[in-house]
Amino acid sequence: MTDTATGADADEKRLRQLPIKRAHWIIAAVLLWLGMVLTSIPAAWGAWLLQSLTPLQMGQVSGSFWSGRAASAAVQIEGQVLPLGTLRWQFRPLSLLWLQPCVDFETALQRQKLSGRGCGGPAGWRLADGEFNGAAALLSLWWQELQLDGDLSVQIQSAKGDGPNLGAIDGNINWRGARFQYGRTWMSLGSFAAKLKEDGEGGVNAEVFDLDGPIELRLQVNARETLSFSGTIKPREGAPAPLFQALPMIGERGADGGYAVSWSF
């Protein structure tokens, strides 16, 4: 009698597990089908989605929606076009189910590199693990009256916002081997860094300071609808003569030999 009861219990247990196992197989089949569909969708669809969510411009697209490549890419920022070179992307499939598509991306143009993970949807946009390395001369695209040189590096650990309004940002900027053209002379300025944080009003604050070089620099920068600078710049002992000539054009000299800076444009 006991053996009969034990066998009946085992049969009942197996019957209860059948729907669960069947559900597992159905889910696996759906995921497999979804993967096959995504890999068969042409890369042009992925390029269209990326361009609809960002100011990207792409050409010569290949690969698939899931994992694609553009032989040439550029991004428009404040009316100026920044070439990015080759762009590669890879969508994260589960993010599509939540209508918040996320994509890992990287670009390369000679020594200029850009990479990160971006997400966008009705709830806004997010950026994580963003990194840019390139020439500081690129800044002349927006500040055409300035001729700059050196190596520029930007790291964005995280950022989020809604359209043009920034909600939060955590990042930093480094400018090494900084140089500035004054007349016909290139002046070495040293190296600088900046810590980035949101200003609570849709913009970003940057705390800028020197790392090494002929000047001591402490600036507070705010970028929102306008760009404003405030702080002090002080030449160190032994700074090149052209630097002393240029500083009076930047700010008003104080009793300690530093120059107070207050710009807005």
mmCIF file of C-alpha atoms in Angstrom:
data_model
loop_
_atom_site.group_PDB
_atom_site.id
_atom_site.type_symbol
_atom_site.label_atom_id
_atom_site.label_comp_id
_atom_site.label_asym_id
_atom_site.label_seq_id
_atom_site.Cartn_x
_atom_site.Cartn_y
_atom_site.Cartn_z
ATOM 1 C CA MET A 1 0.000 0.000 0.000
ATOM 2 C CA THR A 2 2.831 2.366 0.880
ATOM 3 C CA ASP A 3 4.599 1.691 -2.421
ATOM 4 C CA THR A 4 1.394 2.421 -4.315
ATOM 5 C CA ALA A 5 0.938 5.737 -2.487
ATOM 6 C CA THR A 6 4.554 6.735 -3.109
ATOM 7 C CA GLY A 7 4.200 6.017 -6.824
ATOM 8 C CA ALA A 8 1.000 8.047 -7.014
ATOM 9 C CA ASP A 9 2.680 11.000 -5.278
ATOM 10 C CA ALA A 10 5.591 10.870 -7.722
ATOM 11 C CA ASP A 11 3.221 10.800 -10.707
ATOM 12 C CA GLU A 12 1.300 13.761 -9.309
ATOM 13 C CA LYS A 13 4.551 15.713 -8.791
ATOM 14 C CA ARG A 14 5.642 15.019 -12.377
ATOM 15 C CA LEU A 15 2.269 16.202 -13.665
ATOM 16 C CA ARG A 16 2.587 19.453 -11.710
ATOM 17 C CA GLN A 17 6.052 20.077 -13.177
ATOM 18 C CA LEU A 18 4.934 19.563 -16.771
ATOM 19 C CA PRO A 19 3.347 23.040 -17.203
ATOM 20 C CA ILE A 20 6.442 24.672 -15.661
ATOM 21 C CA LYS A 21 8.801 22.815 -17.989
ATOM 22 C CA ARG A 22 6.528 23.606 -20.922
ATOM 23 C CA ALA A 23 6.584 27.318 -19.975
ATOM 24 C CA HIS A 24 10.394 27.244 -19.855
ATOM 25 C CA TRP A 25 10.525 25.797 -23.351
ATOM 26 C CA ILE A 26 8.037 28.373 -24.637
ATOM 27 C CA ILE A 27 10.059 31.257 -23.156
ATOM 28 C CA ALA A 28 13.287 29.826 -24.590
ATOM 29 C CA ALA A 29 11.643 29.469 -28.013
ATOM 30 C CA VAL A 30 10.333 33.052 -27.908
ATOM 31 C CA LEU A 31 13.767 34.408 -26.959
ATOM 32 C CA LEU A 32 15.399 32.356 -29.711
ATOM 33 C CA TRP A 33 12.860 33.619 -32.237
ATOM 34 C CA LEU A 34 13.366 37.206 -31.073
ATOM 35 C CA GLY A 35 17.133 36.841 -31.402
ATOM 36 C CA MET A 36 16.780 35.448 -34.933
ATOM 37 C CA VAL A 37 14.436 38.278 -35.893
ATOM 38 C CA LEU A 38 16.746 40.972 -34.530
ATOM 39 C CA THR A 39 19.826 39.532 -36.211
ATOM 40 C CA SER A 40 17.979 39.427 -39.532
ATOM 41 C CA ILE A 41 16.741 43.037 -39.367
ATOM 42 C CA PRO A 42 19.025 45.208 -41.519
ATOM 43 C CA ALA A 43 21.426 47.671 -39.897
ATOM 44 C CA ALA A 44 19.609 50.541 -41.611
ATOM 45 C CA TRP A 45 16.784 50.126 -39.093
ATOM 46 C CA GLY A 46 19.231 50.410 -36.207
ATOM 47 C CA ALA A 47 20.800 53.472 -37.811
ATOM 48 C CA TRP A 48 17.347 55.018 -38.233
ATOM 49 C CA LEU A 49 16.541 54.450 -34.544
ATOM 50 C CA LEU A 50 19.863 55.924 -33.393
ATOM 51 C CA GLN A 51 19.467 58.970 -35.627
ATOM 52 C CA SER A 52 15.888 59.510 -34.442
ATOM 53 C CA LEU A 53 16.984 59.525 -30.783
ATOM 54 C CA THR A 54 20.209 61.532 -31.190
ATOM 55 C CA PRO A 55 21.728 64.248 -33.434
ATOM 56 C CA LEU A 56 23.856 61.588 -35.149
ATOM 57 C CA GLN A 57 24.478 61.495 -38.890
ATOM 58 C CA MET A 58 25.608 58.182 -40.428
ATOM 59 C CA GLY A 59 26.713 56.849 -43.782
ATOM 60 C CA GLN A 60 27.665 53.485 -45.348
ATOM 61 C CA VAL A 61 25.826 51.338 -42.803
ATOM 62 C CA SER A 62 26.414 47.573 -42.582
ATOM 63 C CA GLY A 63 25.738 44.667 -40.211
ATOM 64 C CA SER A 64 22.402 44.170 -38.471
ATOM 65 C CA PHE A 65 19.996 46.089 -36.284
ATOM 66 C CA TRP A 66 21.434 44.180 -33.337
ATOM 67 C CA SER A 67 25.104 44.828 -34.081
ATOM 68 C CA GLY A 68 25.937 47.370 -36.766
ATOM 69 C CA ARG A 69 28.623 49.602 -38.177
ATOM 70 C CA ALA A 70 28.685 52.966 -39.946
ATOM 71 C CA ALA A 71 31.795 53.745 -41.983
ATOM 72 C CA SER A 72 31.287 57.454 -41.312
ATOM 73 C CA ALA A 73 29.467 59.245 -38.519
ATOM 74 C CA ALA A 74 29.177 62.781 -37.195
ATOM 75 C CA VAL A 75 27.215 64.618 -34.522
ATOM 76 C CA GLN A 76 25.819 68.142 -34.629
ATOM 77 C CA ILE A 77 26.395 70.201 -31.470
ATOM 78 C CA GLU A 78 25.375 73.852 -31.162
ATOM 79 C CA GLY A 79 25.246 74.245 -34.927
ATOM 80 C CA GLN A 80 28.699 72.742 -35.540
ATOM 81 C CA VAL A 81 29.368 69.279 -36.987
ATOM 82 C CA LEU A 82 31.899 67.104 -35.138
ATOM 83 C CA PRO A 83 33.234 64.193 -37.254
ATOM 84 C CA LEU A 84 33.364 60.902 -35.332
ATOM 85 C CA GLY A 85 34.775 58.530 -37.948
ATOM 86 C CA THR A 86 33.753 54.875 -37.788
ATOM 87 C CA LEU A 87 30.828 54.042 -35.491
ATOM 88 C CA ARG A 88 30.008 50.599 -34.083
ATOM 89 C CA TRP A 89 26.914 49.849 -32.012
ATOM 90 C CA GLN A 90 25.300 46.921 -30.230
ATOM 91 C CA PHE A 91 21.765 47.062 -28.869
ATOM 92 C CA ARG A 92 20.868 45.458 -25.538
ATOM 93 C CA PRO A 93 17.839 43.269 -26.395
ATOM 94 C CA LEU A 94 15.995 43.311 -23.067
ATOM 95 C CA SER A 95 15.991 47.117 -23.051
ATOM 96 C CA LEU A 96 13.795 47.070 -26.165
ATOM 97 C CA LEU A 97 11.099 45.198 -24.242
ATOM 98 C CA TRP A 98 10.858 48.105 -21.772
ATOM 99 C CA LEU A 99 10.641 50.727 -24.561
ATOM 100 C CA GLN A 100 13.906 52.200 -23.263
ATOM 101 C CA PRO A 101 16.410 51.043 -25.909
ATOM 102 C CA CYS A 102 20.008 50.935 -24.687
ATOM 103 C CA VAL A 103 23.006 50.684 -26.972
ATOM 104 C CA ASP A 104 26.734 50.258 -26.433
ATOM 105 C CA PHE A 105 28.682 52.382 -28.893
ATOM 106 C CA GLU A 106 32.217 53.306 -29.871
ATOM 107 C CA THR A 107 33.696 55.575 -32.527
ATOM 108 C CA ALA A 108 37.214 56.008 -33.870
ATOM 109 C CA LEU A 109 38.777 58.732 -36.016
ATOM 110 C CA GLN A 110 42.573 58.577 -35.968
ATOM 111 C CA ARG A 111 43.490 59.299 -32.311
ATOM 112 C CA GLN A 112 39.990 60.543 -31.462
ATOM 113 C CA LYS A 113 37.924 57.948 -29.559
ATOM 114 C CA LEU A 114 34.405 57.977 -28.122
ATOM 115 C CA SER A 115 32.582 55.186 -26.278
ATOM 116 C CA GLY A 116 29.800 54.588 -23.784
ATOM 117 C CA ARG A 117 26.296 53.275 -23.244
ATOM 118 C CA GLY A 118 23.257 55.377 -24.074
ATOM 119 C CA CYS A 119 19.556 54.797 -23.396
ATOM 120 C CA GLY A 120 16.568 56.785 -24.593
ATOM 121 C CA GLY A 121 12.796 56.699 -24.490
ATOM 122 C CA PRO A 122 9.652 58.515 -23.331
ATOM 123 C CA ALA A 123 11.119 58.864 -19.822
ATOM 124 C CA GLY A 124 14.196 60.716 -21.093
ATOM 125 C CA TRP A 125 17.787 59.723 -21.814
ATOM 126 C CA ARG A 126 20.675 58.231 -19.839
ATOM 127 C CA LEU A 127 24.407 57.935 -20.464
ATOM 128 C CA ALA A 128 26.817 55.655 -18.605
ATOM 129 C CA ASP A 129 30.536 54.911 -18.847
ATOM 130 C CA GLY A 130 31.000 57.662 -21.434
ATOM 131 C CA GLU A 131 34.560 58.480 -22.484
ATOM 132 C CA PHE A 132 36.006 60.836 -25.093
ATOM 133 C CA ASN A 133 39.660 61.289 -26.017
ATOM 134 C CA GLY A 134 40.784 63.712 -28.704
ATOM 135 C CA ALA A 135 42.554 66.939 -29.579
ATOM 136 C CA ALA A 136 41.710 70.141 -27.707
ATOM 137 C CA ALA A 137 41.862 71.893 -31.086
ATOM 138 C CA LEU A 138 38.304 70.598 -31.626
ATOM 139 C CA LEU A 139 37.089 73.303 -29.217
ATOM 140 C CA SER A 140 37.872 75.869 -31.917
ATOM 141 C CA LEU A 141 34.779 74.592 -33.757
ATOM 142 C CA TRP A 142 32.707 76.505 -31.174
ATOM 143 C CA TRP A 143 35.242 79.136 -30.051
ATOM 144 C CA GLN A 144 36.613 80.157 -33.413
ATOM 145 C CA GLU A 145 38.408 83.185 -31.987
ATOM 146 C CA LEU A 146 40.591 80.851 -29.861
ATOM 147 C CA GLN A 147 43.349 78.591 -31.138
ATOM 148 C CA LEU A 148 43.940 75.768 -28.652
ATOM 149 C CA ASP A 149 46.041 72.619 -28.556
ATOM 150 C CA GLY A 150 46.715 69.659 -26.268
ATOM 151 C CA ASP A 151 45.071 66.359 -25.355
ATOM 152 C CA LEU A 152 41.463 66.475 -24.181
ATOM 153 C CA SER A 153 39.871 63.669 -22.173
ATOM 154 C CA VAL A 154 36.265 63.568 -20.918
ATOM 155 C CA GLN A 155 34.787 60.872 -18.657
ATOM 156 C CA ILE A 156 31.072 60.764 -17.854
ATOM 157 C CA GLN A 157 30.376 58.138 -15.208
ATOM 158 C CA SER A 158 26.645 58.818 -15.417
ATOM 159 C CA ALA A 159 24.258 61.429 -16.774
ATOM 160 C CA LYS A 160 20.533 61.678 -17.384
ATOM 161 C CA GLY A 161 18.060 64.230 -18.623
ATOM 162 C CA ASP A 162 14.974 65.045 -20.635
ATOM 163 C CA GLY A 163 15.649 66.538 -24.050
ATOM 164 C CA PRO A 164 18.088 69.451 -23.702
ATOM 165 C CA ASN A 165 17.542 69.660 -19.938
ATOM 166 C CA LEU A 166 20.171 67.937 -17.827
ATOM 167 C CA GLY A 167 18.851 66.199 -14.730
ATOM 168 C CA ALA A 168 22.092 64.840 -13.268
ATOM 169 C CA ILE A 169 25.719 64.347 -14.273
ATOM 170 C CA ASP A 170 28.848 62.950 -12.680
ATOM 171 C CA GLY A 171 32.032 63.342 -14.693
ATOM 172 C CA ASN A 172 35.384 64.997 -15.176
ATOM 173 C CA ILE A 173 37.527 66.612 -17.858
ATOM 174 C CA ASN A 174 41.312 66.637 -18.273
ATOM 175 C CA TRP A 175 43.278 68.908 -20.624
ATOM 176 C CA ARG A 176 46.940 67.926 -20.726
ATOM 177 C CA GLY A 177 49.735 69.691 -22.574
ATOM 178 C CA ALA A 178 47.442 72.698 -22.949
ATOM 179 C CA ARG A 179 48.578 75.405 -25.339
ATOM 180 C CA PHE A 180 47.067 78.704 -26.440
ATOM 181 C CA GLN A 181 48.000 80.811 -29.475
ATOM 182 C CA TYR A 182 48.623 84.452 -28.572
ATOM 183 C CA GLY A 183 49.381 86.396 -31.746
ATOM 184 C CA ARG A 184 51.991 84.299 -33.518
ATOM 185 C CA THR A 185 53.215 82.669 -30.322
ATOM 186 C CA TRP A 186 52.059 79.363 -28.871
ATOM 187 C CA MET A 187 52.112 79.507 -25.060
ATOM 188 C CA SER A 188 52.315 76.353 -22.945
ATOM 189 C CA LEU A 189 49.754 76.534 -20.148
ATOM 190 C CA GLY A 190 50.323 73.185 -18.418
ATOM 191 C CA SER A 191 47.503 70.789 -17.559
ATOM 192 C CA PHE A 192 44.029 71.328 -16.122
ATOM 193 C CA ALA A 193 41.102 69.313 -14.804
ATOM 194 C CA ALA A 194 37.415 69.913 -14.123
ATOM 195 C CA LYS A 195 34.763 68.153 -12.053
ATOM 196 C CA LEU A 196 31.258 68.146 -13.559
ATOM 197 C CA LYS A 197 27.989 68.283 -11.607
ATOM 198 C CA GLU A 198 24.415 69.319 -12.421
ATOM 199 C CA ASP A 199 23.363 72.835 -11.365
ATOM 200 C CA GLY A 200 19.790 71.824 -10.485
ATOM 201 C CA GLU A 201 18.306 74.034 -13.203
ATOM 202 C CA GLY A 202 18.924 71.931 -16.303
ATOM 203 C CA GLY A 203 22.568 72.956 -16.772
ATOM 204 C CA VAL A 204 26.001 71.839 -15.616
ATOM 205 C CA ASN A 205 28.574 73.289 -13.221
ATOM 206 C CA ALA A 206 32.301 72.702 -13.633
ATOM 207 C CA GLU A 207 34.957 73.261 -10.983
ATOM 208 C CA VAL A 208 38.147 73.930 -12.985
ATOM 209 C CA PHE A 209 41.666 73.867 -11.510
ATOM 210 C CA ASP A 210 45.291 73.521 -12.626
ATOM 211 C CA LEU A 211 47.345 70.336 -12.316
ATOM 212 C CA ASP A 212 50.717 71.754 -13.329
ATOM 213 C CA GLY A 213 52.199 74.538 -15.414
ATOM 214 C CA PRO A 214 52.967 78.263 -15.258
ATOM 215 C CA ILE A 215 49.603 79.435 -13.861
ATOM 216 C CA GLU A 216 47.423 78.823 -10.826
ATOM 217 C CA LEU A 217 43.799 78.586 -11.889
ATOM 218 C CA ARG A 218 40.530 78.291 -9.982
ATOM 219 C CA LEU A 219 37.348 78.759 -11.991
ATOM 220 C CA GLN A 220 33.655 78.064 -11.556
ATOM 221 C CA VAL A 221 31.957 77.493 -14.906
ATOM 222 C CA ASN A 222 28.238 77.204 -15.592
ATOM 223 C CA ALA A 223 26.793 76.031 -18.897
ATOM 224 C CA ARG A 224 23.069 76.428 -19.414
ATOM 225 C CA GLU A 225 21.526 78.852 -21.893
ATOM 226 C CA THR A 226 24.755 80.871 -21.636
ATOM 227 C CA LEU A 227 28.329 80.039 -20.648
ATOM 228 C CA SER A 228 29.718 81.888 -17.633
ATOM 229 C CA PHE A 229 33.143 81.863 -15.950
ATOM 230 C CA SER A 230 34.223 83.289 -12.598
ATOM 231 C CA GLY A 231 37.398 82.825 -10.559
ATOM 232 C CA THR A 232 41.078 83.732 -10.524
ATOM 233 C CA ILE A 233 44.143 83.151 -12.683
ATOM 234 C CA LYS A 234 47.583 83.810 -11.227
ATOM 235 C CA PRO A 235 50.935 83.433 -13.024
ATOM 236 C CA ARG A 236 53.595 81.483 -11.187
ATOM 237 C CA GLU A 237 57.161 82.669 -10.802
ATOM 238 C CA GLY A 238 59.078 82.091 -14.027
ATOM 239 C CA ALA A 239 55.966 82.136 -16.240
ATOM 240 C CA PRO A 240 56.747 83.204 -19.850
ATOM 241 C CA ALA A 241 56.607 86.936 -20.613
ATOM 242 C CA PRO A 242 53.811 86.627 -23.244
ATOM 243 C CA LEU A 243 51.588 85.175 -20.514
ATOM 244 C CA PHE A 244 51.993 88.309 -18.383
ATOM 245 C CA GLN A 245 51.080 90.376 -21.443
ATOM 246 C CA ALA A 246 47.948 88.338 -22.168
ATOM 247 C CA LEU A 247 46.485 88.156 -18.645
ATOM 248 C CA PRO A 248 45.403 91.842 -18.418
ATOM 249 C CA MET A 249 43.122 91.113 -21.393
ATOM 250 C CA ILE A 250 41.452 88.317 -19.432
ATOM 251 C CA GLY A 251 40.708 89.931 -16.080
ATOM 252 C CA GLU A 252 41.481 92.632 -13.545
ATOM 253 C CA ARG A 253 44.677 92.319 -11.518
ATOM 254 C CA GLY A 254 44.413 92.087 -7.733
ATOM 255 C CA ALA A 255 46.837 92.945 -4.950
ATOM 256 C CA ASP A 256 48.178 89.375 -4.809
ATOM 257 C CA GLY A 257 49.152 89.401 -8.487
ATOM 258 C CA GLY A 258 46.205 87.250 -9.546
ATOM 259 C CA TYR A 259 43.583 88.235 -12.110
ATOM 260 C CA ALA A 260 39.877 88.120 -11.329
ATOM 261 C CA VAL A 261 37.887 86.559 -14.159
ATOM 262 C CA SER A 262 34.193 87.162 -14.831
ATOM 263 C CA TRP A 263 32.910 86.311 -18.307
ATOM 264 C CA SER A 264 29.550 85.428 -19.742
ATOM 265 C CA PHE A 265 28.644 84.725 -23.356
#
